[in-house]
CSV table of C-alpha atoms in Angstrom, one decimal:
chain,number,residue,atom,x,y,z
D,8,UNK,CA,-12.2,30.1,-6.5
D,9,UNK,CA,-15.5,29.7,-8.1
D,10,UNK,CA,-16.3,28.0,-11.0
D,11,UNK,CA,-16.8,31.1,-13.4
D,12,UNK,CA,-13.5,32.8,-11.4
D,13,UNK,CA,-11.9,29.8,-13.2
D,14,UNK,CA,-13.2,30.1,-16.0
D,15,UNK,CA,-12.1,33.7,-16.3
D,16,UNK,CA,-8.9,33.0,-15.4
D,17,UNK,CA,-8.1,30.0,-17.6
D,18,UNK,CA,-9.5,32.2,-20.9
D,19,UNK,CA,-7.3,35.2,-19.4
D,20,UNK,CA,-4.1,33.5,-19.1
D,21,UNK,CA,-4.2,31.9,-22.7
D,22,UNK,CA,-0.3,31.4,-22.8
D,23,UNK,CA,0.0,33.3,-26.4
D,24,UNK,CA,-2.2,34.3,-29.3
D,25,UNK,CA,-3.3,31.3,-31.7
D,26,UNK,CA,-1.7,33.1,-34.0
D,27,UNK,CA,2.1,32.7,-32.4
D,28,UNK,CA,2.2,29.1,-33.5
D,29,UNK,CA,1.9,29.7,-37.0
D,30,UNK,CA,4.8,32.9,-36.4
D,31,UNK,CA,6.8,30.8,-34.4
D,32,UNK,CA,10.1,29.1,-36.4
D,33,UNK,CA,11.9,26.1,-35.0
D,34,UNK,CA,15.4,25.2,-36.3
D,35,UNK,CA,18.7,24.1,-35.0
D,36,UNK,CA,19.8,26.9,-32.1
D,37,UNK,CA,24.0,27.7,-32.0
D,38,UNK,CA,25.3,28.9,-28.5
D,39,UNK,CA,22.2,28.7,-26.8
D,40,UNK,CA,21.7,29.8,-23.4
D,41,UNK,CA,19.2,29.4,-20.4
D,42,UNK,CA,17.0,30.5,-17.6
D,43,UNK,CA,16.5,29.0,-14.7
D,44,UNK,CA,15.3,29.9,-11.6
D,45,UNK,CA,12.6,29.8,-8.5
D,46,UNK,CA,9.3,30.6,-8.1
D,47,UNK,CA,8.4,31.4,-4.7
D,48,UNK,CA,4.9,31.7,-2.5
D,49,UNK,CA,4.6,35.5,-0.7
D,50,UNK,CA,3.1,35.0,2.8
D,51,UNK,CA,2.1,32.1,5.0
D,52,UNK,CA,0.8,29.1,3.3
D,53,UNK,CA,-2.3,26.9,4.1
D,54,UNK,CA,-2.2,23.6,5.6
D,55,UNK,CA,-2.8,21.1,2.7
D,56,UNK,CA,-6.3,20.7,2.4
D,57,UNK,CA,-7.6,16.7,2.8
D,58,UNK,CA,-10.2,15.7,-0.3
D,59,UNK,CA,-13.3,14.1,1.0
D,60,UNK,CA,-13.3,10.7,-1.3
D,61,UNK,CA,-16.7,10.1,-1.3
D,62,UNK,CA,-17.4,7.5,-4.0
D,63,UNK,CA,-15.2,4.4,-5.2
D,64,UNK,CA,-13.5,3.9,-1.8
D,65,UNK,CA,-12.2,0.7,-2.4
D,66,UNK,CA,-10.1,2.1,-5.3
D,67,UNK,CA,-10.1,6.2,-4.5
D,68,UNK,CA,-9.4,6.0,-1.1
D,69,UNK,CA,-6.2,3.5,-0.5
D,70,UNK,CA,-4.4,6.6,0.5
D,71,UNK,CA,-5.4,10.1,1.7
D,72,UNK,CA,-5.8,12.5,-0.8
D,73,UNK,CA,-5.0,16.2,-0.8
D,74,UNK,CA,-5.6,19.5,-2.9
D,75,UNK,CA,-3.2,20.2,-5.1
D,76,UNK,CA,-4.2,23.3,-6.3
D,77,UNK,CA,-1.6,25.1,-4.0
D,78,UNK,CA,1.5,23.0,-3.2
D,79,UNK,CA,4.0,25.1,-1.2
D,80,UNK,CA,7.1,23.5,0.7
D,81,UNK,CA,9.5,25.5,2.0
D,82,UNK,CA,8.6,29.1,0.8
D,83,UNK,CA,8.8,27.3,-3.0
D,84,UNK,CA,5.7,26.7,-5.4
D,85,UNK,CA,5.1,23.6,-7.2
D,86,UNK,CA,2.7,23.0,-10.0
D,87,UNK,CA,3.6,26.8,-11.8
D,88,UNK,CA,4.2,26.8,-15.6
D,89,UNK,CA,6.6,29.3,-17.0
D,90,UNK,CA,6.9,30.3,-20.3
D,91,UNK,CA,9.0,32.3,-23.0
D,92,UNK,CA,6.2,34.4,-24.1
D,93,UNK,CA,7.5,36.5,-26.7
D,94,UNK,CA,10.0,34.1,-28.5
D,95,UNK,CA,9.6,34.2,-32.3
D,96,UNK,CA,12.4,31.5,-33.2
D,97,UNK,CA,14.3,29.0,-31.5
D,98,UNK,CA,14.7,25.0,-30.7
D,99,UNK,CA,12.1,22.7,-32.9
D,100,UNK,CA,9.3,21.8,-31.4
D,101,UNK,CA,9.0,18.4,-30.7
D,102,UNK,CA,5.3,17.4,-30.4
D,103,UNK,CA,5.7,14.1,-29.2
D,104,UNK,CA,2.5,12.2,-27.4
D,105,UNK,CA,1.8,13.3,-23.8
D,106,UNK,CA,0.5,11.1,-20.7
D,107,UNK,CA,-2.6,12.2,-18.4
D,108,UNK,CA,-2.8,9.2,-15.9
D,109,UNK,CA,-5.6,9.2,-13.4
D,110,UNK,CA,-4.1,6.6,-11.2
D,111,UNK,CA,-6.1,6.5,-7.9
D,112,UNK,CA,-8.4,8.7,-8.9
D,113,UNK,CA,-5.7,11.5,-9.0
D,114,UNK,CA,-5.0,13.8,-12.4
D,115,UNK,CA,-0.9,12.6,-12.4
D,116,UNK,CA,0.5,15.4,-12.8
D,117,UNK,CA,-1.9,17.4,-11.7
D,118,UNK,CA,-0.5,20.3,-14.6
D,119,UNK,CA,0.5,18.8,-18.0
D,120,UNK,CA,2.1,21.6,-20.0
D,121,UNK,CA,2.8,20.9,-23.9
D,122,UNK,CA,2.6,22.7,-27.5
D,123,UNK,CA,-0.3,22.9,-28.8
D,124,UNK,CA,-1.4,20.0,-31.2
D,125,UNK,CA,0.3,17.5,-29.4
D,126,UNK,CA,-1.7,14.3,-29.1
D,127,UNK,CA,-2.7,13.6,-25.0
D,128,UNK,CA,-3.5,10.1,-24.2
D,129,UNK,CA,-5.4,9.8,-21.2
D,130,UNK,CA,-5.0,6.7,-18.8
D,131,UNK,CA,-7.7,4.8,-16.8
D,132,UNK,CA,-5.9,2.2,-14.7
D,133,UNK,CA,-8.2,2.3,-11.9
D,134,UNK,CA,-10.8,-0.4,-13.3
D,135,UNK,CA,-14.0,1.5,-12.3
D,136,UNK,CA,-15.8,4.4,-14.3
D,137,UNK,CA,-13.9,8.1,-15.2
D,138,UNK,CA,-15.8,10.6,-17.7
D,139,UNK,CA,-13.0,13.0,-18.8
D,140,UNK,CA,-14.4,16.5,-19.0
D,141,UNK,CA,-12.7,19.6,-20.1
D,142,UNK,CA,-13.6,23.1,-20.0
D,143,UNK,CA,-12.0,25.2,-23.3
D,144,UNK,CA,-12.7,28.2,-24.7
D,145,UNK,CA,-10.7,28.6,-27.5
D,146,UNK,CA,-10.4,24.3,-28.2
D,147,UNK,CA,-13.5,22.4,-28.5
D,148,UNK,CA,-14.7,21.1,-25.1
D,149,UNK,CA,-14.4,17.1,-25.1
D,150,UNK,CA,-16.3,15.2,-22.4
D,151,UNK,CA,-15.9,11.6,-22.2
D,152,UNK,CA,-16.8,8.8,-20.6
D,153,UNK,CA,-14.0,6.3,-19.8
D,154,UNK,CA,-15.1,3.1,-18.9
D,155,UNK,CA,-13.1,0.3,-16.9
D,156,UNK,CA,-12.6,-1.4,-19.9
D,157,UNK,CA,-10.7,1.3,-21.8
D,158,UNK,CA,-7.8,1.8,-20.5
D,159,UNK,CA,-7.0,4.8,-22.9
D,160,UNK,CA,-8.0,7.2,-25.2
D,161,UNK,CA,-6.4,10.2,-26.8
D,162,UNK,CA,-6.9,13.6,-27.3
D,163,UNK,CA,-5.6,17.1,-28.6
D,164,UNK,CA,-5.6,20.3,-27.4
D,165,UNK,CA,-4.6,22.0,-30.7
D,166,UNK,CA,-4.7,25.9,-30.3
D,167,UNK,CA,-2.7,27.5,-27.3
D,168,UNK,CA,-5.2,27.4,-23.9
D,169,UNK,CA,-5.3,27.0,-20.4
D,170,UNK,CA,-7.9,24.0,-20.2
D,171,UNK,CA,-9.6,22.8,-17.0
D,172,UNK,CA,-10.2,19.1,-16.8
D,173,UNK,CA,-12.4,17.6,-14.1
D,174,UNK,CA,-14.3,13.8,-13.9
D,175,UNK,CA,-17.9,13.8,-13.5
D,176,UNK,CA,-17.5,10.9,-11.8
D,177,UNK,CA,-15.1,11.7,-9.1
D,178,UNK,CA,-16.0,15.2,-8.3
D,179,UNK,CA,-12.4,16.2,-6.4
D,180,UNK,CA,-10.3,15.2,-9.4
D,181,UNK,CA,-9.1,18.4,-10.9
D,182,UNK,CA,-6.4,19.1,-13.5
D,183,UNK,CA,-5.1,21.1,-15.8
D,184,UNK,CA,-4.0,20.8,-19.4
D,185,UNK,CA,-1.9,24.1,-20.6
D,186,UNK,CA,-1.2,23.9,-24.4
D,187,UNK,CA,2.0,26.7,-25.9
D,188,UNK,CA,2.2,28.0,-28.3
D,189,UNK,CA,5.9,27.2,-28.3
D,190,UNK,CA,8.6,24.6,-26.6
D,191,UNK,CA,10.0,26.7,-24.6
D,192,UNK,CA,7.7,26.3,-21.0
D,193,UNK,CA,7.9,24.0,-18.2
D,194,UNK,CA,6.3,23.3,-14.8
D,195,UNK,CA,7.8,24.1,-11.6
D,196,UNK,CA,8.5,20.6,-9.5
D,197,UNK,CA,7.7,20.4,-5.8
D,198,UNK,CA,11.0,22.4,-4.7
D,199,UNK,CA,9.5,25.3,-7.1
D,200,UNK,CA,12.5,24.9,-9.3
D,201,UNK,CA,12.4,25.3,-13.6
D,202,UNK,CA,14.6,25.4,-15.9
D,203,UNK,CA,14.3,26.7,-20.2
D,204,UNK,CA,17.1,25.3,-22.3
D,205,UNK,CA,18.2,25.8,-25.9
D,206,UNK,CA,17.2,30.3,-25.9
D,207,UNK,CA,19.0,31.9,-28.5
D,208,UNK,CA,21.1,34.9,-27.3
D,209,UNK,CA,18.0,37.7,-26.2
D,210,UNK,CA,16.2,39.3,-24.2
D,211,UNK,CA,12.7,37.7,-23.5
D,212,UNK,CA,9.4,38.2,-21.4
D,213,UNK,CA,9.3,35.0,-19.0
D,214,UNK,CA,5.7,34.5,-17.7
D,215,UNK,CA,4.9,32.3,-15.0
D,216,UNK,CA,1.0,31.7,-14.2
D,217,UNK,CA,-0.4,29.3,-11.7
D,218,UNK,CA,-4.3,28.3,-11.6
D,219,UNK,CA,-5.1,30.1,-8.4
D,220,UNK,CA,-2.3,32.9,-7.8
D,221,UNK,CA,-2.7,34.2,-11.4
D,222,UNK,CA,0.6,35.4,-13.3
D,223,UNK,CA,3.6,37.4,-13.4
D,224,UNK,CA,6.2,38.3,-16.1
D,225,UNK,CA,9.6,39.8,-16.2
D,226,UNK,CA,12.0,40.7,-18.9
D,227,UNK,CA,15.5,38.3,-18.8
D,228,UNK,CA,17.7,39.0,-20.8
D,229,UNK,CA,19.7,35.6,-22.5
D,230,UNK,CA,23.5,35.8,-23.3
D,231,UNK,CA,25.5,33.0,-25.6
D,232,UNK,CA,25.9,30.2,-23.3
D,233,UNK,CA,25.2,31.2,-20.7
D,234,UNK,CA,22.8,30.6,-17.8
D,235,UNK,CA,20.2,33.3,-16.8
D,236,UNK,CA,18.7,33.6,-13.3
D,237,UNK,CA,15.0,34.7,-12.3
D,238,UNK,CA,13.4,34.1,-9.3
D,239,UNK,CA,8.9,35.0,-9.3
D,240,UNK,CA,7.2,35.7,-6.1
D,241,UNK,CA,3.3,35.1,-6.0
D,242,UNK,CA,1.1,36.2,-3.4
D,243,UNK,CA,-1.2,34.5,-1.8
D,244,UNK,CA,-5.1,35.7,-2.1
């Protein structure tokens, strides 16, 4: 995808209006249920691609390096965040302090989902150069320099966006930072697997966007504790 096809798409799938934070109500949720399910890659998927580690060797390159921008194993698809999009109250939200590491040269995890206004502290324990660069629309854009010698530095993200994050430095290192507008969202692990807790009783639009197969919704419908199945099926383009 190009550059301004990312761009697009990040600004597109803005998880929910600014506005839905200040709507949203957290509070103590009684006979909660869930939704869990799959979210699964339509069609063959590509060999993992191998990143060309061109700078830094002796720290970047201990151990190949691959894409990650499509991770598929076994029909499943890591590295998807799904959300409750239309929730108006629920579980508090808990904006505790999030960790981007860039061990190896590597965004870890390569998607770091969280509410908006949460503080992101950004690890460099690589002892060479990073510059931290993100590209918002909605947030200001930061773009910083991290040298060897600090080892953090922090960060928010404080209205709901899709953010791009790349290192002028290292030019394959490429992440993403997805601030919601609410708690309930999560990211799909590498067997494509997720999992919302604490829904009130309800029925909900569920979203589930990843950076390069776009997204999908679907209405589920939440009963009293009790567990809720969906399964998501993106194609490949």
């Amino acid at each position: 995808m190009s550059k301004f096809g990312s761009f697009v798409l990040a600004a597109a799938l803005v998880t929910a209006p600014v506005s839905a934070i200040a709507q949203y109500k957290g509070g103590e949720v009684k006979d909660g249920g869930s939704i869990s399910g799959t979210v699964k890659f339509k069609g063959t998927a590509p060999a993992p691609k191998k990143l060309d580690v061109g700078k830094d060797k002796e720290v970047c390159d201990k151990s190949p390096k691959f894409d990650q921008s499509l991770v598929v194993k076994d029909g499943n698809l890591a590295n998807a965040v799904v959300t409750i999009t239309d929730i108006k109250s629920g579980k508090k939200i808990d904006a505790k302090k999030v960790t981007l590491d860039q061990n190896g040269c590597e965004y870890k995890p390569h998607v770091l989902a969280f509410v908006a206004g949460t503080a992101v502290e950004i690890l460099n324990p690589d002892g060479i150069l990073h510059n931290v660069h993100s590209y918002s629309k909605v947030n200001s854009a930061f773009n910083q320099a991290q040298p060897k010698f600090k080892k953090s530095l922090e960060v928010k993200i404080e209205k709901p966006e899709v953010v791009e994050v790349k290192c002028d430095v290292h030019g394959w290192m490429h992440g993403w930072l997805v601030a919601t507008a609410t708690p309930y969202f999560t990211v799909t692990d590498g067997s494509g697997s997720f999992k919302l807790t604490d829904v009130p009783a309800g029925s909900y639009t569920v979203e589930v966007w990843h950076e390069k197969l776009g997204k999908s919704t679907q209405k589920v419908t939440v009963k009293a504790k009790e567990e809720a199945k969906a399964t998501f099926e993106l194609a490949g383009k």
